[in-house]
Coordinates of N, CA and C in Angstrom, one line a residue:
M1 N 29.7 25.2 -32.0 CA 29.4 25.5 -33.4 C 30.8 26.3 -33.8
A2 N 31.0 26.0 -35.1 CA 32.1 27.0 -35.7 C 31.6 28.3 -36.3
I3 N 32.6 29.2 -36.3 CA 32.3 30.4 -36.7 C 31.5 30.5 -38.1
N4 N 31.9 29.7 -38.9 CA 31.1 29.6 -40.2 C 29.6 29.2 -40.0
S5 N 29.4 28.5 -39.1 CA 28.0 28.2 -38.8 C 27.1 29.4 -38.5
L6 N 27.8 30.2 -37.4 CA 27.1 31.3 -37.0 C 26.9 32.3 -38.2
H7 N 28.1 32.6 -38.9 CA 27.9 33.4 -40.0 C 26.9 33.1 -40.9
G8 N 26.7 31.6 -41.4 CA 25.5 31.1 -42.3 C 24.4 31.4 -41.6
F9 N 24.2 31.3 -40.3 CA 22.9 31.3 -39.5 C 22.5 32.9 -39.8
L10 N 23.4 33.9 -39.5 CA 23.0 35.2 -39.7 C 22.8 35.6 -41.1
Q11 N 23.4 35.1 -42.1 CA 23.1 35.2 -43.5 C 21.7 34.8 -43.8
S12 N 21.3 33.5 -43.4 CA 20.0 33.1 -43.7 C 19.0 33.9 -43.0
Y13 N 19.2 34.3 -41.7 CA 18.3 35.1 -40.8 C 18.1 36.3 -41.6
F14 N 19.0 37.1 -42.2 CA 18.7 38.5 -42.6 C 18.2 38.3 -44.3
T15 N 18.4 37.3 -44.8 CA 17.9 36.9 -46.2 C 16.6 36.7 -46.0
A16 N 16.2 35.9 -45.1 CA 14.9 35.5 -44.8 C 14.0 36.6 -44.5
H17 N 14.5 37.6 -43.9 CA 13.8 38.8 -43.6 C 13.9 39.9 -44.6
N18 N 14.2 39.6 -45.7 CA 14.1 40.5 -46.7 C 15.4 41.6 -46.7
C19 N 16.3 41.3 -45.9 CA 17.4 42.4 -46.0 C 18.5 42.2 -46.8
E20 N 19.0 43.2 -47.6 CA 19.9 43.0 -48.7 C 21.2 42.9 -47.9
L21 N 22.0 42.0 -48.5 CA 23.5 41.7 -48.1 C 24.3 42.6 -48.8
M22 N 24.9 43.5 -48.2 CA 25.6 44.6 -48.8 C 27.1 44.0 -49.0
H23 N 27.7 43.4 -47.9 CA 28.9 42.9 -47.9 C 28.8 41.6 -47.3
N24 N 29.4 40.6 -47.8 CA 29.3 39.1 -47.3 C 30.4 38.4 -47.5
E25 N 31.3 38.3 -46.4 CA 32.6 37.4 -46.8 C 32.7 36.7 -45.4
D26 N 33.6 35.7 -45.3 CA 33.7 34.9 -44.1 C 34.2 35.8 -42.9
G27 N 33.4 35.7 -42.0 CA 33.5 36.6 -40.6 C 33.2 38.0 -40.7
V28 N 32.7 38.6 -41.7 CA 32.1 39.9 -41.9 C 30.8 40.1 -42.6
L29 N 29.8 40.5 -42.1 CA 28.5 40.6 -42.7 C 27.8 42.0 -42.7
T30 N 27.7 42.7 -43.7 CA 27.0 44.1 -43.7 C 25.6 43.9 -44.3
V31 N 24.5 44.2 -43.6 CA 23.2 44.2 -44.1 C 22.5 45.6 -44.2
Q32 N 21.6 45.8 -45.1 CA 20.9 46.8 -45.1 C 19.4 46.5 -44.5
L33 N 19.1 46.9 -43.4 CA 17.9 46.5 -42.8 C 16.7 47.1 -43.3
T34 N 15.5 46.3 -43.3 CA 14.3 46.9 -43.7 C 13.8 47.6 -42.6
E35 N 12.6 48.5 -42.7 CA 12.1 49.2 -41.6 C 11.7 48.2 -40.4
K36 N 11.0 47.1 -40.9 CA 10.6 46.2 -39.8 C 11.7 45.6 -39.0
M37 N 13.0 45.3 -39.7 CA 14.1 44.8 -39.0 C 14.7 45.9 -38.2
D38 N 14.8 47.0 -38.6 CA 15.3 48.1 -37.8 C 14.5 48.3 -36.6
R39 N 13.3 48.3 -36.8 CA 12.5 48.5 -35.5 C 12.7 47.3 -34.5
A40 N 12.9 46.1 -35.2 CA 13.1 44.9 -34.1 C 14.5 45.0 -33.5
L41 N 15.5 45.4 -34.2 CA 16.8 45.1 -33.7 C 17.5 46.4 -33.2
M42 N 17.2 47.8 -33.7 CA 18.0 48.8 -33.5 C 17.5 49.6 -32.4
N43 N 16.5 49.4 -31.8 CA 16.1 50.3 -30.6 C 15.9 51.6 -30.7
R44 N 15.1 52.0 -31.8 CA 14.9 53.4 -32.1 C 13.6 53.7 -32.2
P45 N 12.8 53.4 -31.3 CA 11.1 53.7 -31.4 C 10.9 55.2 -31.4
F46 N 11.8 56.1 -30.8 CA 11.4 57.6 -30.8 C 11.7 58.0 -32.4
Y47 N 12.8 57.6 -33.0 CA 13.2 58.0 -34.2 C 12.0 57.7 -35.1
W48 N 11.4 56.5 -35.2 CA 10.4 55.9 -36.0 C 9.0 56.7 -35.7
H49 N 8.8 57.0 -34.4 CA 7.7 57.7 -34.0 C 7.9 59.1 -34.7
Y50 N 8.8 59.8 -34.4 CA 8.9 61.0 -35.0 C 9.0 61.2 -36.6
I51 N 9.6 60.3 -37.0 CA 9.7 60.3 -38.5 C 8.3 60.2 -39.3
K52 N 7.6 59.1 -38.4 CA 6.3 58.7 -39.2 C 5.3 59.9 -38.8
N53 N 5.5 60.6 -37.6 CA 4.6 61.8 -37.4 C 4.8 62.9 -38.6
M54 N 6.1 62.9 -39.0 CA 6.6 63.9 -39.9 C 6.0 63.6 -41.2
G55 N 5.5 62.3 -41.5 CA 5.2 62.0 -43.0 C 6.3 61.5 -43.7
H56 N 7.6 61.2 -43.2 CA 8.6 60.7 -43.9 C 8.7 59.2 -43.9
P57 N 9.2 58.6 -44.9 CA 9.4 57.1 -44.8 C 10.4 56.5 -43.9
G58 N 11.4 57.4 -43.5 CA 12.5 57.0 -42.6 C 13.6 56.3 -43.3
Q59 N 14.8 56.1 -42.8 CA 15.8 55.5 -43.2 C 16.4 54.4 -42.4
P60 N 16.0 53.2 -42.7 CA 16.6 52.0 -42.0 C 18.1 52.0 -41.9
K61 N 18.7 51.5 -40.9 CA 20.1 51.5 -41.0 C 20.8 50.2 -41.5
Q62 N 22.0 50.4 -41.8 CA 23.0 49.2 -42.3 C 23.5 48.8 -40.8
L63 N 23.8 47.4 -40.8 CA 24.2 46.8 -39.8 C 25.5 45.8 -40.1
T64 N 26.6 46.1 -39.5 CA 27.7 45.2 -39.9 C 28.2 44.4 -38.8
L65 N 28.1 43.1 -38.7 CA 28.3 42.3 -37.8 C 29.7 41.3 -38.2
I66 N 30.7 41.3 -37.2 CA 31.9 40.5 -37.3 C 31.7 39.3 -36.4
T67 N 31.8 38.0 -37.2 CA 31.9 36.7 -36.5 C 33.1 36.1 -36.3
D68 N 34.2 36.8 -36.8 CA 35.4 36.2 -36.8 C 36.4 37.2 -36.0
P69 N 36.6 36.7 -34.6 CA 37.4 37.6 -33.7 C 38.5 38.2 -34.3
E70 N 39.2 37.7 -35.1 CA 40.5 38.1 -35.7 C 40.1 39.3 -36.7
K71 N 39.1 39.5 -37.0 CA 38.6 40.5 -37.9 C 37.8 41.8 -37.1
R72 N 37.9 41.6 -36.0 CA 37.5 42.9 -35.1 C 38.2 44.1 -35.4
D73 N 37.5 45.2 -35.7 CA 38.2 46.5 -36.0 C 37.9 47.6 -35.1
G74 N 37.1 47.4 -34.1 CA 36.5 48.5 -33.1 C 35.6 49.4 -33.6
K75 N 35.2 49.4 -34.9 CA 34.1 50.2 -35.3 C 32.8 49.5 -35.4
H76 N 32.9 48.3 -35.8 CA 31.7 47.5 -36.2 C 31.7 46.4 -35.1
E77 N 30.4 45.8 -34.9 CA 29.9 45.0 -33.9 C 30.5 43.6 -34.0
W78 N 31.1 43.1 -32.9 CA 31.6 41.7 -33.0 C 30.4 40.8 -32.2
I79 N 29.9 39.8 -33.0 CA 28.7 39.1 -32.5 C 29.4 37.6 -32.3
H80 N 28.9 37.3 -31.3 CA 29.4 35.7 -30.9 C 28.4 35.1 -29.8
Y81 N 28.8 33.8 -29.7 CA 27.8 33.0 -28.9 C 27.9 33.5 -27.5
G82 N 26.8 33.8 -27.1 CA 26.7 34.7 -25.7 C 26.5 36.1 -25.7
S83 N 26.8 36.6 -27.0 CA 26.7 38.2 -27.0 C 25.2 38.6 -27.0
P84 N 24.9 39.7 -26.5 CA 23.5 40.3 -26.4 C 22.9 40.6 -27.8
R85 N 23.6 40.7 -29.0 CA 23.0 40.9 -30.2 C 22.4 39.5 -30.5
L86 N 23.2 38.5 -30.3 CA 22.7 37.1 -31.0 C 21.5 36.7 -30.0
H87 N 21.5 37.0 -28.6 CA 20.4 36.7 -28.0 C 19.2 37.5 -28.2
Q88 N 19.4 38.7 -28.7 CA 18.4 39.6 -29.3 C 17.6 38.9 -30.6
I89 N 18.6 38.3 -31.4 CA 18.2 37.9 -32.6 C 17.4 36.6 -32.4
I90 N 17.9 35.6 -31.5 CA 17.1 34.4 -31.2 C 15.9 34.8 -30.5
N91 N 15.7 35.7 -29.6 CA 14.5 36.0 -29.0 C 13.4 36.6 -29.9
H92 N 14.0 37.3 -31.0 CA 13.2 37.8 -32.0 C 12.6 36.5 -32.8
L93 N 13.3 35.6 -33.1 CA 12.8 34.3 -33.7 C 11.8 33.6 -33.0
N94 N 12.1 33.5 -31.4 CA 11.3 32.7 -30.5 C 9.8 33.5 -30.3
E95 N 9.9 34.8 -30.2 CA 8.8 35.4 -29.8 C 7.7 35.8 -31.0
R96 N 8.6 35.9 -32.1 CA 7.5 36.6 -33.1 C 7.6 35.5 -34.5
E97 N 8.5 34.7 -34.5 CA 8.7 33.9 -35.6 C 9.0 32.5 -35.3
K98 N 8.2 31.9 -34.4 CA 8.4 30.6 -34.0 C 8.2 29.4 -35.0
Y99 N 7.3 29.9 -35.8 CA 7.2 28.8 -37.1 C 7.4 29.5 -38.3
A100 N 8.1 28.9 -39.3 CA 8.4 29.9 -40.4 C 8.1 28.8 -41.6
K101 N 7.8 29.6 -42.7 CA 7.7 28.8 -44.0 C 8.8 29.3 -44.9
L102 N 9.6 28.7 -45.5 CA 10.8 29.3 -46.1 C 11.2 28.3 -47.3
F103 N 11.8 28.9 -48.3 CA 12.2 28.3 -49.6 C 13.6 28.3 -49.7
D104 N 14.2 27.2 -50.1 CA 15.6 27.2 -50.8 C 15.7 28.4 -51.8
Q105 N 16.8 29.1 -51.7 CA 17.1 30.0 -52.8 C 18.2 29.3 -53.7
V106 N 17.2 29.1 -54.9 CA 17.8 28.2 -56.1 C 17.9 29.3 -57.3
D107 N 19.0 29.4 -57.8 CA 19.2 30.2 -58.9 C 19.2 29.2 -60.2
T108 N 18.1 29.2 -61.0 CA 18.0 28.2 -62.0 C 17.1 29.1 -63.1
N109 N 17.2 28.2 -64.3 CA 16.2 28.9 -65.4 C 15.6 27.6 -66.0
Q110 N 15.4 26.6 -65.1 CA 14.7 25.4 -65.5 C 13.7 25.1 -64.4
K111 N 12.6 24.4 -64.7 CA 11.9 24.0 -63.7 C 12.4 23.0 -62.7
T112 N 12.3 23.5 -61.3 CA 13.0 22.7 -60.4 C 12.0 22.4 -59.1
A113 N 12.0 21.2 -58.8 CA 11.1 20.7 -57.6 C 11.6 21.2 -56.2
L114 N 11.0 21.7 -55.4 CA 11.3 22.0 -53.9 C 10.5 21.0 -53.1
Y115 N 11.2 20.3 -52.1 CA 10.3 19.2 -51.4 C 10.2 19.7 -50.0
P116 N 9.3 19.4 -49.3 CA 8.7 20.0 -48.1 C 9.4 19.1 -46.9
W117 N 10.2 20.0 -46.1 CA 10.7 19.2 -44.8 C 10.0 19.8 -43.8
L118 N 9.6 19.0 -42.7 CA 9.2 19.6 -41.4 C 10.4 19.5 -40.5
V119 N 10.7 20.8 -39.9 CA 12.0 21.0 -39.1 C 11.5 21.4 -37.8
S120 N 12.1 20.7 -36.7 CA 11.6 21.2 -35.4 C 12.9 21.3 -34.5
N121 N 13.1 22.4 -33.8 CA 14.1 22.5 -33.0 C 13.5 22.4 -31.5
I122 N 14.0 21.3 -30.9 CA 13.2 20.9 -29.5 C 14.3 20.8 -28.6
K123 N 13.8 21.4 -27.3 CA 14.6 21.5 -26.0 C 14.1 20.4 -25.2
I124 N 15.1 19.4 -24.9 CA 14.8 18.4 -23.8 C 15.4 18.8 -22.6
S125 N 14.6 18.9 -21.6 CA 14.8 19.3 -20.2 C 14.8 18.2 -19.2
Y126 N 16.0 17.8 -18.7 CA 16.2 16.8 -17.7 C 16.2 17.5 -16.2
R127 N 15.2 17.3 -15.3 CA 14.9 17.6 -14.1 C 15.1 16.9 -12.9
G128 N 15.8 17.2 -11.9 CA 15.9 16.2 -10.8 C 16.9 16.9 -9.9
K129 N 17.8 16.1 -9.2 CA 18.7 16.6 -8.5 C 19.6 17.6 -9.1
Q130 N 20.0 17.4 -10.4 CA 20.6 18.3 -11.2 C 19.7 18.7 -12.3
K131 N 20.0 19.7 -13.1 CA 19.3 20.1 -14.3 C 20.2 20.2 -15.4
K132 N 19.5 19.7 -16.7 CA 20.3 19.8 -17.9 C 19.4 20.0 -19.0
D133 N 19.6 20.9 -20.0 CA 18.8 21.2 -21.2 C 19.8 20.6 -22.4
E134 N 19.1 20.1 -23.3 CA 19.6 19.5 -24.6 C 18.9 20.0 -25.7
M135 N 19.7 20.6 -26.7 CA 18.9 21.0 -27.9 C 19.0 19.9 -29.1
I136 N 18.0 19.5 -29.7 CA 18.0 18.6 -30.8 C 17.2 19.1 -31.9
S137 N 17.8 19.3 -33.2 CA 17.2 19.6 -34.4 C 16.9 18.4 -35.4
I138 N 15.5 18.3 -35.7 CA 15.3 17.1 -36.4 C 14.6 17.6 -37.8
G139 N 14.8 17.0 -38.8 CA 14.2 17.3 -40.0 C 13.4 16.1 -40.7
L140 N 12.2 16.2 -41.0 CA 11.4 15.1 -41.7 C 11.0 15.4 -43.1
H141 N 11.5 14.7 -44.0 CA 11.1 14.7 -45.5 C 9.8 14.3 -45.5
L142 N 8.8 15.1 -45.8 CA 7.4 15.0 -45.8 C 6.9 14.1 -47.1
V143 N 7.8 13.7 -47.9 CA 7.4 13.0 -49.0 C 7.9 11.5 -49.0
N144 N 9.2 11.5 -48.5 CA 9.7 10.0 -48.6 C 10.0 9.5 -47.1
G145 N 9.8 10.4 -46.0 CA 9.9 10.0 -44.7 C 11.3 9.9 -44.2
I146 N 12.1 10.3 -44.7 CA 13.6 10.4 -44.4 C 13.6 11.3 -43.3
M147 N 14.5 11.0 -42.2 CA 14.6 11.9 -41.0 C 16.1 12.1 -40.9
K148 N 16.4 13.4 -40.5 CA 17.7 13.9 -40.3 C 17.9 14.4 -38.9
L149 N 19.0 14.2 -38.1 CA 19.1 14.9 -36.9 C 20.3 16.1 -37.3
E150 N 20.5 17.0 -36.4 CA 21.1 18.1 -36.6 C 20.8 18.8 -37.9
M151 N 19.4 19.0 -38.1 CA 19.1 19.5 -39.4 C 19.3 21.1 -39.5
M152 N 19.4 21.8 -38.5 CA 19.9 23.3 -38.6 C 21.3 23.5 -38.9
E153 N 22.1 22.4 -38.7 CA 23.6 22.5 -39.0 C 23.5 22.3 -40.6
E154 N 22.6 21.5 -41.2 CA 22.6 21.4 -42.6 C 22.1 22.7 -43.2
L155 N 21.1 23.3 -42.6 CA 20.5 24.5 -43.2 C 21.4 25.6 -43.1
Q156 N 22.4 25.7 -42.3 CA 23.4 26.7 -42.1 C 24.0 26.9 -43.7
H157 N 24.1 26.0 -44.6 CA 24.8 26.1 -45.6 C 23.9 26.4 -46.7
K158 N 22.8 26.8 -46.3 CA 21.7 27.2 -47.4 C 21.3 28.4 -47.1
V159 N 20.8 29.2 -48.4 CA 20.2 30.6 -48.1 C 18.8 30.4 -48.4
L160 N 17.9 30.9 -47.4 CA 16.5 30.6 -47.4 C 15.8 31.9 -47.7
Q161 N 14.6 32.0 -48.2 CA 14.0 33.1 -48.5 C 12.5 32.9 -48.2
N162 N 11.6 34.0 -48.1 CA 10.2 33.9 -47.8 C 9.5 33.6 -49.1
A163 N 9.9 33.9 -50.3 CA 9.1 33.5 -51.5 C 9.7 32.5 -52.3
I164 N 8.8 31.7 -53.0 CA 9.5 30.7 -53.8 C 10.2 31.3 -55.0
P165 N 11.4 30.7 -55.3 CA 12.3 31.1 -56.4 C 11.7 31.1 -57.8
D166 N 11.9 32.0 -58.8 CA 11.4 31.7 -60.1 C 11.7 30.2 -60.7
Y167 N 11.1 29.8 -61.4 CA 11.0 28.6 -62.1 C 10.9 27.4 -61.1
C168 N 10.6 27.6 -59.9 CA 10.5 26.5 -58.8 C 9.1 26.2 -58.5
Y169 N 8.7 25.1 -58.3 CA 7.5 24.7 -57.7 C 7.6 23.6 -56.5
T170 N 6.5 23.6 -55.8 CA 6.7 22.8 -54.6 C 5.9 21.4 -54.8
I171 N 6.5 20.4 -54.2 CA 5.9 19.0 -54.1 C 5.0 18.9 -53.0
S172 N 3.8 18.4 -53.1 CA 2.9 18.3 -52.0 C 3.2 17.2 -51.1
P173 N 3.2 17.5 -49.8 CA 3.7 16.3 -48.8 C 2.7 15.2 -48.9
M174 N 3.4 14.1 -48.7 CA 2.6 12.9 -48.5 C 2.3 12.5 -47.2
I175 N 3.1 13.1 -46.2 CA 3.0 12.8 -44.7 C 2.4 14.1 -44.1
K176 N 1.2 14.0 -43.5 CA 0.5 15.0 -42.8 C 1.3 15.5 -41.6
L177 N 1.1 16.9 -41.3 CA 1.9 17.5 -40.2 C 1.7 16.8 -38.8
H178 N 0.5 16.4 -38.6 CA 0.0 15.7 -37.3 C 1.0 14.3 -37.3
S179 N 1.0 13.7 -38.4 CA 1.6 12.4 -38.4 C 3.1 12.7 -38.4
G180 N 3.6 13.7 -39.0 CA 5.0 13.9 -39.0 C 5.5 14.4 -37.4
F181 N 4.7 15.0 -36.7 CA 5.1 15.3 -35.5 C 5.2 14.0 -34.5
K182 N 4.1 13.1 -34.9 CA 4.1 11.8 -34.2 C 5.4 11.1 -34.5
R183 N 5.8 11.2 -35.6 CA 7.2 10.4 -35.9 C 8.4 11.0 -35.2
I184 N 8.3 12.2 -35.2 CA 9.4 13.0 -34.6 C 9.2 12.7 -32.9
E185 N 8.2 12.7 -32.4 CA 7.9 12.2 -31.0 C 8.5 10.9 -30.8
K186 N 8.2 9.9 -31.6 CA 8.7 8.7 -31.3 C 10.3 8.4 -31.4
V187 N 10.8 9.3 -32.4 CA 12.4 9.3 -32.3 C 12.8 9.9 -30.8
L188 N 12.3 11.0 -30.5 CA 12.6 11.6 -29.3 C 12.5 10.6 -28.1
Q189 N 11.4 9.6 -27.9 CA 11.1 8.8 -27.0 C 12.2 7.7 -27.2
S190 N 12.5 7.3 -28.3 CA 13.5 6.2 -28.4 C 15.0 6.7 -28.1
Y191 N 15.3 8.0 -28.3 CA 16.5 8.7 -27.9 C 16.6 8.8 -26.5
I192 N 15.6 9.0 -25.6 CA 15.6 9.2 -24.3 C 15.6 7.9 -23.6
Q193 N 15.0 6.8 -24.2 CA 15.0 5.4 -23.6 C 16.5 4.8 -23.7
D194 N 17.3 5.3 -24.6 CA 18.5 4.7 -24.9 C 19.7 5.5 -23.9
Q195 N 19.2 6.6 -23.3 CA 20.2 7.2 -22.4 C 20.6 6.7 -21.2
D196 N 21.6 7.0 -20.6 CA 22.0 6.4 -19.2 C 21.2 7.3 -18.3
H197 N 20.2 6.6 -17.3 CA 19.4 7.1 -16.5 C 20.1 7.0 -15.2
D198 N 21.3 7.1 -14.9 CA 21.7 7.0 -13.5 C 21.4 8.3 -12.9
W199 N 21.2 9.5 -13.4 CA 21.0 10.7 -12.9 C 19.6 10.7 -12.1
A200 N 18.7 9.8 -12.9 CA 17.3 9.7 -12.3 C 17.4 8.9 -10.9
E201 N 18.2 7.8 -10.9 CA 18.2 7.1 -9.8 C 19.0 7.8 -8.8
A202 N 19.8 8.6 -8.8 CA 20.5 9.5 -8.1 C 19.6 10.5 -7.4
S203 N 18.7 11.0 -8.1 CA 17.7 11.8 -7.7 C 16.8 11.4 -6.8
R204 N 16.3 10.3 -7.2 CA 15.3 9.4 -6.4 C 15.9 9.0 -5.0
K205 N 17.3 8.6 -4.9 CA 17.9 8.2 -3.8 C 18.1 9.5 -2.9
T206 N 18.4 10.6 -3.6 CA 18.5 11.9 -2.6 C 17.1 12.2 -2.1
M207 N 16.1 12.1 -2.9 CA 14.8 12.4 -2.4 C 14.4 11.7 -1.3
E208 N 14.6 10.4 -1.4 CA 14.2 9.5 -0.3 C 14.9 9.8 1.0
E209 N 16.4 10.2 0.9 CA 17.0 10.5 2.0 C 16.4 11.7 2.8
E210 N 16.1 12.7 1.8 CA 15.7 14.0 2.3 C 14.2 13.7 3.1
I211 N 13.4 13.0 2.5 CA 12.0 12.7 3.0 C 12.3 12.0 4.5
D212 N 13.3 11.2 4.5 CA 13.6 10.4 5.7 C 14.0 11.3 6.8
L213 N 14.8 12.5 6.4 CA 15.4 13.4 7.4 C 14.1 14.3 7.9
V214 N 13.3 14.6 6.9 CA 12.1 15.4 7.5 C 11.2 14.6 8.4
R215 N 11.1 13.5 8.1 CA 10.1 12.5 9.0 C 10.8 12.2 10.3
H216 N 12.2 12.3 10.2 CA 12.9 12.1 11.7 C 12.8 13.5 12.5
F217 N 13.0 14.5 11.8 CA 12.6 15.8 12.4 C 11.3 15.9 13.0
Y218 N 10.3 15.7 12.3 CA 8.9 15.9 12.9 C 8.5 14.6 13.5
K219 N 8.5 14.6 14.7 CA 8.1 13.4 15.3 C 6.7 13.1 15.1
E220 N 6.3 11.8 15.1 CA 4.9 11.4 14.8 C 4.0 12.4 15.6
G221 N 2.8 12.9 14.7 CA 1.8 13.5 15.3 C 2.3 15.0 15.5
S222 N 3.5 15.5 15.3 CA 4.1 16.7 15.6 C 4.0 17.5 14.4
N223 N 3.0 18.5 14.2 CA 2.7 19.3 13.1 C 2.9 18.6 11.8
E224 N 1.9 17.6 11.6 CA 2.0 16.7 10.5 C 1.8 17.5 9.1
H225 N 1.0 18.6 9.3 CA 0.6 19.5 8.0 C 1.8 20.0 7.5
E226 N 2.8 20.6 8.4 CA 4.0 21.2 7.9 C 4.9 20.1 7.4
M227 N 5.1 18.9 8.1 CA 5.9 17.7 7.5 C 5.4 17.5 6.1
E228 N 4.1 17.4 5.9 CA 3.6 16.8 4.5 C 3.9 18.1 3.4
K229 N 3.9 19.2 3.9 CA 4.1 20.3 3.1 C 5.7 20.4 2.7
E230 N 6.7 20.2 3.6 CA 8.1 19.9 3.2 C 8.2 18.9 2.1
I231 N 7.6 17.5 2.5 CA 7.8 16.5 1.8 C 7.4 16.7 0.3
E232 N 6.3 17.3 0.2 CA 5.8 17.8 -1.1 C 6.9 18.6 -1.9
E233 N 7.3 19.6 -1.3 CA 8.5 20.4 -1.9 C 9.7 19.6 -2.2
I234 N 10.0 18.8 -1.6 CA 11.1 17.7 -1.6 C 10.8 17.0 -3.0
K235 N 9.8 16.5 -3.1 CA 9.4 15.7 -4.2 C 9.3 16.7 -5.5
K236 N 8.7 17.8 -5.4 CA 9.0 18.7 -6.6 C 10.4 18.9 -7.0
R237 N 11.3 19.1 -6.0 CA 12.6 19.5 -6.2 C 13.4 18.3 -6.8
Y238 N 13.1 17.3 -6.2 CA 14.1 16.0 -6.7 C 13.5 15.0 -7.6
S239 N 12.2 14.9 -7.8 CA 11.6 13.9 -8.5 C 12.0 14.0 -10.0
P240 N 12.6 13.0 -10.5 CA 13.3 13.2 -11.8 C 12.1 13.0 -12.9
H241 N 12.3 14.0 -13.9 CA 11.3 13.8 -14.9 C 11.9 14.6 -16.1
I242 N 11.4 14.4 -17.3 CA 12.0 14.7 -18.6 C 10.9 15.4 -19.5
T243 N 11.1 16.6 -19.7 CA 10.0 17.3 -20.7 C 10.5 17.6 -22.2
F244 N 9.6 17.9 -23.1 CA 10.1 18.3 -24.5 C 9.4 19.8 -24.5
E245 N 10.2 20.5 -25.3 CA 9.5 21.8 -25.7 C 10.0 22.2 -27.1
V246 N 8.9 22.3 -28.0 CA 9.4 22.9 -29.4 C 9.9 24.4 -29.3
I247 N 11.0 24.6 -29.7 CA 11.5 26.1 -29.6 C 11.1 26.8 -30.7
N248 N 11.3 26.3 -32.0 CA 10.8 26.8 -33.1 C 10.9 25.7 -34.3
G249 N 10.6 26.3 -35.4 CA 10.6 25.2 -36.7 C 9.8 25.8 -37.8
G250 N 9.3 24.8 -38.5 CA 8.5 25.2 -39.8 C 8.6 24.2 -40.8
I251 N 8.0 24.6 -42.0 CA 8.0 23.9 -43.2 C 9.0 24.7 -44.2
F252 N 10.2 23.9 -44.6 CA 11.2 24.3 -45.4 C 11.2 23.6 -46.7
Y253 N 11.0 24.4 -47.8 CA 11.0 23.6 -49.1 C 12.4 23.8 -49.7
L254 N 13.0 22.5 -49.9 CA 14.4 22.4 -50.3 C 14.6 21.6 -51.6
Q255 N 15.5 22.0 -52.2 CA 15.9 21.3 -53.5 C 16.4 19.9 -53.0
D256 N 16.0 18.9 -53.8 CA 16.3 17.4 -53.3 C 17.7 17.4 -53.5

């Protein structure tokens, strides 16, 4: 992903959690945290315990994050793919806010319709001789059935919020959630079927070779229980299989 995508992700993340954007330009983002977000990100449990016992409201911190390495200044926090802070934010989303209901931030004084999208970020895990994970983001328009891949990339360019904006109204979905997930599942299955599966054949071949070696090592009738145990472990290790896992997602009401 480009730096702009990371910046957009952070902007949407903090806006969706009701944090005020104090300074927002390419590569630098300063946010005023809410108490809830301060507790989630700033690791100050003793401060909040003390201040609440004193009967005071407390003062959430401001946080400045730099996404452009050329703008690092030594005073503020540089955030990048692989940084502890980004992992903390992603874990926060995964653990506490796996499913969200968000609205497009629309500045209008006219009645504006927002359309429901079912968005799912899905991890495809390939397991066998080698292991590989792949992330796919799919959006399904719950009114007209249009489906988009790389949906999260498109959402990076939008600002999302928890409450519906003034003058906006939502369109009721024509496609039910259960049916929507089934459609996404079919797309994933078709995607998997179209892949090159040489890796699976290589895994099976290695599995068979390993099993033959074990059977050769254990002569017939010699500790058959141990032999079967080792064979079972080999099958677990090399037997090729593919799994899906929904990492997060939700219903996003977007301007058409």
